[in-house]
Coordinates of C-alpha atoms in Angstrom, one line a residue:
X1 CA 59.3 -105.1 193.5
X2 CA 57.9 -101.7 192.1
X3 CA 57.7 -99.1 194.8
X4 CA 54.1 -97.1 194.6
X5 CA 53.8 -93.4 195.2
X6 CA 51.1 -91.2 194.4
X7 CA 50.8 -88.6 191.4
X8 CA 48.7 -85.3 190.6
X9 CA 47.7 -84.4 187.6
X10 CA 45.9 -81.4 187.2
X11 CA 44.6 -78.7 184.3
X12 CA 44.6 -75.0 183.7
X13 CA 40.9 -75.3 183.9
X14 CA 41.3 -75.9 187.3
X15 CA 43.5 -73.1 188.5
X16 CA 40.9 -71.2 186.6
X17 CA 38.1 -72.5 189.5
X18 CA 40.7 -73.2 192.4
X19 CA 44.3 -71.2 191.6
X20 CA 46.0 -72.3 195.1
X21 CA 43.6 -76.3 195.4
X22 CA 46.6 -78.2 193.2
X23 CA 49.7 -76.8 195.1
X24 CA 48.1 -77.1 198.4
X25 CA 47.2 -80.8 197.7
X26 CA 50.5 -81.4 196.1
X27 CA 52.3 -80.2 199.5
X28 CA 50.4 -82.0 202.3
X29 CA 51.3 -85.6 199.9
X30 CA 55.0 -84.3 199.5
X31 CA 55.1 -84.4 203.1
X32 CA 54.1 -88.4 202.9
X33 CA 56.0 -89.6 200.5
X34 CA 56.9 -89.8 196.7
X35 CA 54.2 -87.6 194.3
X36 CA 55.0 -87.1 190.8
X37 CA 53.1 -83.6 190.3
X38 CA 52.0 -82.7 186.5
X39 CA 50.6 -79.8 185.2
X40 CA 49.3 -80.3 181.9
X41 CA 48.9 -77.7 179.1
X42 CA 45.1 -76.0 177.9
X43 CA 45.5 -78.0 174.6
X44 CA 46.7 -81.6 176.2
X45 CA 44.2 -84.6 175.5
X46 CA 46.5 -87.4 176.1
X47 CA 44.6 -90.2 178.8
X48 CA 46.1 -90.2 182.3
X49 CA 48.8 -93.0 182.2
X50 CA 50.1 -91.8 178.6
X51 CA 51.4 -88.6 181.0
X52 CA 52.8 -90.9 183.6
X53 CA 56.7 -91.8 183.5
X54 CA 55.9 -95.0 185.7
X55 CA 52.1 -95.8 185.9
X56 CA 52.4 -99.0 187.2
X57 CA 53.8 -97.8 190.2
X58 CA 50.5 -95.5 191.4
X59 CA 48.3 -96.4 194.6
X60 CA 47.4 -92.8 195.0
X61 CA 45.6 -90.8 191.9
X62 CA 43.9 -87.4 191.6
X63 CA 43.8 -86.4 188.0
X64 CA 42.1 -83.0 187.7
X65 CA 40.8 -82.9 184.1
X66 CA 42.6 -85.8 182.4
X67 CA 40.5 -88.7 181.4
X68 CA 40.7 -92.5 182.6
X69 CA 40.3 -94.8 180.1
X70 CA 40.7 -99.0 180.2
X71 CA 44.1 -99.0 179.4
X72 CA 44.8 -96.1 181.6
X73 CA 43.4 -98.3 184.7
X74 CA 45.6 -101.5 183.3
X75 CA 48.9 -99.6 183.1
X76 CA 48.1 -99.0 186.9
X77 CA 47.8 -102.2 188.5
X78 CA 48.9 -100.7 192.3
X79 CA 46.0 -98.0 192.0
X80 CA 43.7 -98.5 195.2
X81 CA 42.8 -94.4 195.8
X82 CA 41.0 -92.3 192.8
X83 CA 39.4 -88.7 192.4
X84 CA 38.8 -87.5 188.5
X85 CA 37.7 -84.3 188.1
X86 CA 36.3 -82.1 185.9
X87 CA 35.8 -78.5 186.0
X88 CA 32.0 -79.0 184.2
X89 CA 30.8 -81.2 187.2
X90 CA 31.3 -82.0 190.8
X91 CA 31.0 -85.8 190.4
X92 CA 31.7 -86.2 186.7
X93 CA 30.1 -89.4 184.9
X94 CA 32.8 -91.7 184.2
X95 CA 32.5 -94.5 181.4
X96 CA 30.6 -97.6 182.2
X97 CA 33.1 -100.1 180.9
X98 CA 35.8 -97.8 183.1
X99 CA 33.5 -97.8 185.7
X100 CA 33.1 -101.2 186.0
X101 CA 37.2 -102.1 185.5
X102 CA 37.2 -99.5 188.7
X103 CA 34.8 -102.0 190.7
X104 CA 36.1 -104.8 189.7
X105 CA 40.0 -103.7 190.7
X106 CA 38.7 -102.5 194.1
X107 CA 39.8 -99.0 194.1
X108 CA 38.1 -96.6 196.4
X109 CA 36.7 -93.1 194.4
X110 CA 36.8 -89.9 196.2
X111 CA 34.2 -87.4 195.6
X112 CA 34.2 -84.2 198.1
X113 CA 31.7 -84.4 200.2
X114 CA 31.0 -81.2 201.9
X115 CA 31.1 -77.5 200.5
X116 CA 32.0 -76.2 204.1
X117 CA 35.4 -75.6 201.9
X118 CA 34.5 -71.6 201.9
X119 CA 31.8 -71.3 204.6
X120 CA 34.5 -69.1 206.2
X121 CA 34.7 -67.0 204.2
X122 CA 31.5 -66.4 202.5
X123 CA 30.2 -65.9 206.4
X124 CA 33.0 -63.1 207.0
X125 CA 32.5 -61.6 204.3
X126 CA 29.2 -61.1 204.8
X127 CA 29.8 -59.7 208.5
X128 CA 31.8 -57.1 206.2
X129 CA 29.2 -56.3 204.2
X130 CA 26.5 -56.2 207.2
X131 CA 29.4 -53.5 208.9
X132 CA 29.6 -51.6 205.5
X133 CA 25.6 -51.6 205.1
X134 CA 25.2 -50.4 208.1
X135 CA 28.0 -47.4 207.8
X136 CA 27.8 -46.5 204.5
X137 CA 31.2 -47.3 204.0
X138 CA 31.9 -47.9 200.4
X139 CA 29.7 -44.7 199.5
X140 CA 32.0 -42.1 201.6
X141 CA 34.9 -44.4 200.6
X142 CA 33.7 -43.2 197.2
X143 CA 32.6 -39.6 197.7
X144 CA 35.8 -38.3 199.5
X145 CA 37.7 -39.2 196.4
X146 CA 35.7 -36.7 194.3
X147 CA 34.0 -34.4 196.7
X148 CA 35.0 -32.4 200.1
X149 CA 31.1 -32.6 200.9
X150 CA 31.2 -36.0 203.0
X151 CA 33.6 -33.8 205.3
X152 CA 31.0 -31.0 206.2
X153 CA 28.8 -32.6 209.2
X154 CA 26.5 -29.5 209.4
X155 CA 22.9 -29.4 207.9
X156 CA 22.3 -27.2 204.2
X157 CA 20.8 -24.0 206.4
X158 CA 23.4 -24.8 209.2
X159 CA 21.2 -25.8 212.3
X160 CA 21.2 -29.2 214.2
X161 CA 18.2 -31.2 213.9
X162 CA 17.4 -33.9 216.0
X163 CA 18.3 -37.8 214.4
X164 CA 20.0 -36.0 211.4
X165 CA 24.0 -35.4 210.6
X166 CA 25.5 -34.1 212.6
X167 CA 29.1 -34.4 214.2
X168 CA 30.9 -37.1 212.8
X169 CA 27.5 -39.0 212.2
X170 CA 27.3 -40.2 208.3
X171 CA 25.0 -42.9 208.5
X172 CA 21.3 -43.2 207.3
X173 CA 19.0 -42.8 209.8
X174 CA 16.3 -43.9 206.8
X175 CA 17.6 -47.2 207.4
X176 CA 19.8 -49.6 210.0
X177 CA 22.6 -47.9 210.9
X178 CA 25.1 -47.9 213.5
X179 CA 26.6 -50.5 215.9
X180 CA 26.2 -54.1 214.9
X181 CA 25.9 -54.9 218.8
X182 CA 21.8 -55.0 219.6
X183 CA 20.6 -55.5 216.4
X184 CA 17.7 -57.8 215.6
X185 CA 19.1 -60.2 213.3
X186 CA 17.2 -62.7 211.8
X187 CA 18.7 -65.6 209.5
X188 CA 17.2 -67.8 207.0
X189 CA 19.5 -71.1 206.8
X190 CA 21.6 -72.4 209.9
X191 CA 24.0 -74.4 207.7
X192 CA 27.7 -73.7 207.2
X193 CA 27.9 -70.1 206.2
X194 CA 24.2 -69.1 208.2
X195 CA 25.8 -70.7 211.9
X196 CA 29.3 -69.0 211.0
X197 CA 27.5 -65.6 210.8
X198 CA 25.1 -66.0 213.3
X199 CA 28.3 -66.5 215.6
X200 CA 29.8 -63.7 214.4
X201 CA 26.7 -61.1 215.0
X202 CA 26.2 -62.8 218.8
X203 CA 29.9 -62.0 219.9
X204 CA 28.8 -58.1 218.1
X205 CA 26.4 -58.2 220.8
X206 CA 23.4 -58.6 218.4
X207 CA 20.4 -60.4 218.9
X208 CA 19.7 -63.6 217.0
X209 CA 17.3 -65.8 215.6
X210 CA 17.4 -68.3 212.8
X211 CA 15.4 -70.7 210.9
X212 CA 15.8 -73.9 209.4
X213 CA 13.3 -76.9 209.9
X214 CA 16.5 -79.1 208.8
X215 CA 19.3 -78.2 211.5
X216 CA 19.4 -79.9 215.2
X217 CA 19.1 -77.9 217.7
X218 CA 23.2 -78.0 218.8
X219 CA 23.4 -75.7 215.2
X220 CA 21.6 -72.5 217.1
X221 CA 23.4 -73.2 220.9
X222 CA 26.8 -73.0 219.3
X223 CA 25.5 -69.9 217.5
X224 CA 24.5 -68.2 219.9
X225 CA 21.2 -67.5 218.1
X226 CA 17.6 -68.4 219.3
X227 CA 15.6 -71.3 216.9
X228 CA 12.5 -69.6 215.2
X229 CA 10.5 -72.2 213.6
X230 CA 8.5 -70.2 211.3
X231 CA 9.9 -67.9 208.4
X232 CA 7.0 -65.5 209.0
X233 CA 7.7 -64.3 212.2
X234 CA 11.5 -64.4 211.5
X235 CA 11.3 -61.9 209.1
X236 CA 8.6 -59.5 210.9
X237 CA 10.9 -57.5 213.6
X238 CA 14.2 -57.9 211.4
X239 CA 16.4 -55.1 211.6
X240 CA 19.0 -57.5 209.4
X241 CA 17.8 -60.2 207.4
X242 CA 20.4 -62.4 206.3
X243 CA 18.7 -65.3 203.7
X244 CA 21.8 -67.8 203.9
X245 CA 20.7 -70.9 202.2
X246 CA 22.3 -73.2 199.7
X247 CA 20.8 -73.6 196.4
X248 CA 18.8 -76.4 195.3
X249 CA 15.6 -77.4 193.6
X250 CA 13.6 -76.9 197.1
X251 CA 15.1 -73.6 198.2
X252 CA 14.5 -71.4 195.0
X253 CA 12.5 -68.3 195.6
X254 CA 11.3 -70.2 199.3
X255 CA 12.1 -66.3 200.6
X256 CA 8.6 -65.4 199.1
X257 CA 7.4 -62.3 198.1
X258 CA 5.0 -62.3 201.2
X259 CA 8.1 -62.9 203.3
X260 CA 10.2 -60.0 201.5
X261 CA 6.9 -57.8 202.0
X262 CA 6.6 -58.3 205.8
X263 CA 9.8 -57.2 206.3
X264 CA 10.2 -53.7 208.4
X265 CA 11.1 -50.4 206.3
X266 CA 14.5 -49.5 206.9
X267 CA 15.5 -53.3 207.3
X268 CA 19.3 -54.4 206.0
X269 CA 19.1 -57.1 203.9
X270 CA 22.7 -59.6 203.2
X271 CA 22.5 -61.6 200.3
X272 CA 25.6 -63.9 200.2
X273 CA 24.9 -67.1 198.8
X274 CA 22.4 -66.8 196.0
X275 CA 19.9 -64.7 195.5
X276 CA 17.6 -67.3 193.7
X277 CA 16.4 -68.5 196.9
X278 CA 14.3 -65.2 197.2
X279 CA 11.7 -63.5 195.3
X280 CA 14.7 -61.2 194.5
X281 CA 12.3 -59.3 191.9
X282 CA 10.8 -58.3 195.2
X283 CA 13.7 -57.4 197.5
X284 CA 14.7 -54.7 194.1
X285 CA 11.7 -53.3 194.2
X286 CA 11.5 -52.3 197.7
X287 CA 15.4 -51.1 197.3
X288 CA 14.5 -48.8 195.0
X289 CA 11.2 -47.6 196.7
X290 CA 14.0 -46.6 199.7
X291 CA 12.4 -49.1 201.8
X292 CA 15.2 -51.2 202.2
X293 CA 18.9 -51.2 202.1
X294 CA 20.9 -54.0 200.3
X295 CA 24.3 -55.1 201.0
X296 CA 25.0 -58.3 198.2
X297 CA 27.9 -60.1 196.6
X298 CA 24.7 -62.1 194.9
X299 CA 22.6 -60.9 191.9
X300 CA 20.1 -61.8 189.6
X301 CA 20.5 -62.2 186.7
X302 CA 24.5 -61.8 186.9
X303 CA 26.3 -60.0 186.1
X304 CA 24.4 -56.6 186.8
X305 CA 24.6 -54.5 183.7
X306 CA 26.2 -51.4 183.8
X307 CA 23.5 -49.2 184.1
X308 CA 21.4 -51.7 186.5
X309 CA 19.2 -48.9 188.7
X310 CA 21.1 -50.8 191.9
X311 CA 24.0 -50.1 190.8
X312 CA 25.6 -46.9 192.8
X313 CA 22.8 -46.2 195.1
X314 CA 23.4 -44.5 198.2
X315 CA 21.3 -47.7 200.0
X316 CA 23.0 -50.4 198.4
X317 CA 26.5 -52.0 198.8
X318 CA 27.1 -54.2 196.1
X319 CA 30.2 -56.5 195.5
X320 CA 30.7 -59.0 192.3
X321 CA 29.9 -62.6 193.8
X322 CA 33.8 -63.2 194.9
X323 CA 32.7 -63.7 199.0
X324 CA 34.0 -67.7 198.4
X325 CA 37.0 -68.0 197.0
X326 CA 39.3 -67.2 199.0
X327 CA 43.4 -68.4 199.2
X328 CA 42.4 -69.8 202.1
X329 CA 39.1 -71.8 201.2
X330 CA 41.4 -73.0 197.8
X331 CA 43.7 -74.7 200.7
X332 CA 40.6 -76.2 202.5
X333 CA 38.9 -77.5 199.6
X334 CA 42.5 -79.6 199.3
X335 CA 42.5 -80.5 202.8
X336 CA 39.3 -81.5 203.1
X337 CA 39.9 -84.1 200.0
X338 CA 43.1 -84.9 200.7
X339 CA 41.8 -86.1 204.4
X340 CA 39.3 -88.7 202.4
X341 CA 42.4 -91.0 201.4
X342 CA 43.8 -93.5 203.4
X343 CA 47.0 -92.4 206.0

C-alpha cells in the first residue's frame, strides 16, 4: 500500500510576490509528516505530476505556478487537498474539463480567504508614519546630513516668539504636531488594518472615531474608538484623518472631494491602503496650498515621478507603497492557508 504525503511546488514568481510564503508553508507541513518541496526554475513549463518523483502517493497539494492538467489529476489518485496558484490572480480559472475531474474525485480546493495576512503591518506602519508626520522626522533625518541649520533652535533675528521654534521644538506649528496622545483622530474603514490602528492611537491616548456602515459594533469597542455614522461629520474636527479602506468597485474615490474639502487646515492626513478610495486629486491640491500635511506609502498614479511637486516637501512624508509586506505577514499569509487543510 502506497504511503501519501504531501508536496509543494512553488515558482520564482512567487518569491517575487511572497519571498518567505513557500519556506514558511514548507516548515509548519515538515512538522506533520512527509513533504516533497520543489522549487521550480523561471523557464519550467512541465504540468505538476511530470515534476513529481511519486505522484500517486499525494493527499496534500499546493502548487504555486505549475499547472494541473487531466493527467496530472489521474497520476494522483490519493489527492483529497488542492490550492493552485498563480501570481496573475488570487483565485485563478482553472480548466473546465480539470475542473470537473476535481469535482468528480472529491478533492477539496483552498482559496485564501482573508487578506488580514498583512493588516499588521500596514496598521503599524501607518502609526509610524502618523509619529513621523507629526515630528517631521524624515525631513531633519534629512537636513542634519547636509546642513548644521536643523541644530540652531533660535529665530533668524534671535528673539523668542510665542508658538514658534524654539528650544528643542522642530515641529510645524502650521500643521499637527506633537504628541500622538489627545489627538482627534478620525478613521474611514474599521476593517483589518482601520481597527488595528485605531487601537493603536487609543492606547497613544488619542481620541477616536471611525466609520463604517459595514462593521458591528464589537469592531469600535475593541478599538477603543467611538462609532460615527456619517463621513461628514468624521472628517469636520479631524486633527488626523486616516482613510483605511480596502479597494473595490464601491469604495473608489467614496472620500469625496466635499469630504477632503471639509477637512480642518493643518489636518494630518495617513494614506496606507490606496489612495483610489479618495478624490486624491483633491487631497494634492490642498498639500500643496500648505493646508494639509500628508504622510502616504499610497500614490496615485504610482510610482510618483521624480520631479512629482510632493515629492520632498517639508509637509509631506512619503514612503514607496512597501507598508504590507513584511517577513512577518509572508509567514501569515502561509499560516493562514496552511490552517484551511485538514489536521
Amino acid at each position: 500500500m502506497t504511503t501519501t504525503h504531501s508536496a509543494i511546488i512553488t515558482h520564482p514568481d512567487v518569491d517575487h510576490i511572497w519571498p518567505w510564503a513557500a519556506d514558511r508553508f514548507h516548515e509548519i507541513w515538515r512538522r506533520q509528516g512527509g513533504v516533497d518541496f520543489i522549487r521550480v526554475s523561471t523557464n519550467e513549463n512541465k504540468p505538476v505530476h511530470a515534476l513529481l518523483k511519486n505522484p500517486s502517493s499525494i493527499s496534500r497539494l499546493v502548487s504555486w505556478y505549475p499547472f494541473l492538467t487531466e493527467e496530472s489529476l489521474s497520476a494522483m489518485p490519493n489527492l483529497r487537498e488542492l490550492v493552485w496558484w498563480h501570481p496573475a490572480s488570487d483565485f485563478p480559472v482553472i480548466e473546465k474539463a480539470v475542473s470537473e475531474k476535481i469535482k468528480q474525485a472529491g478533492i477539496n480546493v483552498i482559496h485564501h480567504k482573508s487578506m488580514g495576512y498583512w493588516g499588521q503591518a500596514v496598521s503599524e506602519f501607518a502609526l509610524a508614519l502618523t509619529l513621523c508626520g507629526l515630528r517631521r522626522i524624515p525631513q531633519t533625518h534629512h537636513q542634519v546630513i547636509s546642513s548644521l541649520e536643523d541644530w540652531n533652535y533660535c529665530q533668524p533675528d534671535g528673539v523668542g516668539k510665542p508658538s514658534r521654534r524654539g528650544q528643542q521644538f522642530g515641529d510645524d506649528p502650521l500643521f499637527t504636531n506633537g504628541t500622538l496622545e489627545g489627538k482627534r483622530v478620525r478613521i474611514a474603514g474599521a476593517g483589518n488594518i482601520g481597527s488595528r490602528y485605531a487601537s493603536f492611537c487609543h492606547f497613544f491616548g488619542a481620541d477616536v472615531s471611525m466609520w463604517d456602515p459595514f462593521a458591528p459594533e464589537p469592531c469600535f469597542h475593541r478599538a477603543g474608538a467611538r462609532r460615527e455614522h456619517f463621513l461628514e461629520r468624521l472628517v469636520e474636527d479631524a486633527e488626523i484623518f486616516a482613510p483605511m479602506l480596502p479597494e473595490t468597485p464601491n469604495t473608489e474615490r467614496l472620500i469625496k472631494k466635499e469630504y477632503i474639502q471639509a477637512l480642518p487646515k493643518g489636518c494630518l492626513v495617513v494614506m496606507v491602503t490606496r489612495a483610489i478610495i479618495c478624490d486624491y486629486e483633491a487631497i494634492y491640491e490642498r498639500v500643496l496650498r500648505d493646508e494639509l500635511s500628508l504622510a502616504a506609502d499610497v500614490f496615485e498614479p504610482e510610482p510618483l515621478e521624480i520631479g512629482h511637486p510632493l515629492l520632498g516637501r517639508h509637509n509631506v512624508v512619503h514612503t514607496p507603497h512597501n507598508a504590507g509586506r513584511t517577513k512577518e505577514a509572508n509567514w501569515s499569509y502561509a499560516e493562514m492557508l496552511a490552517d484551511q487543510f485538514l489536521p
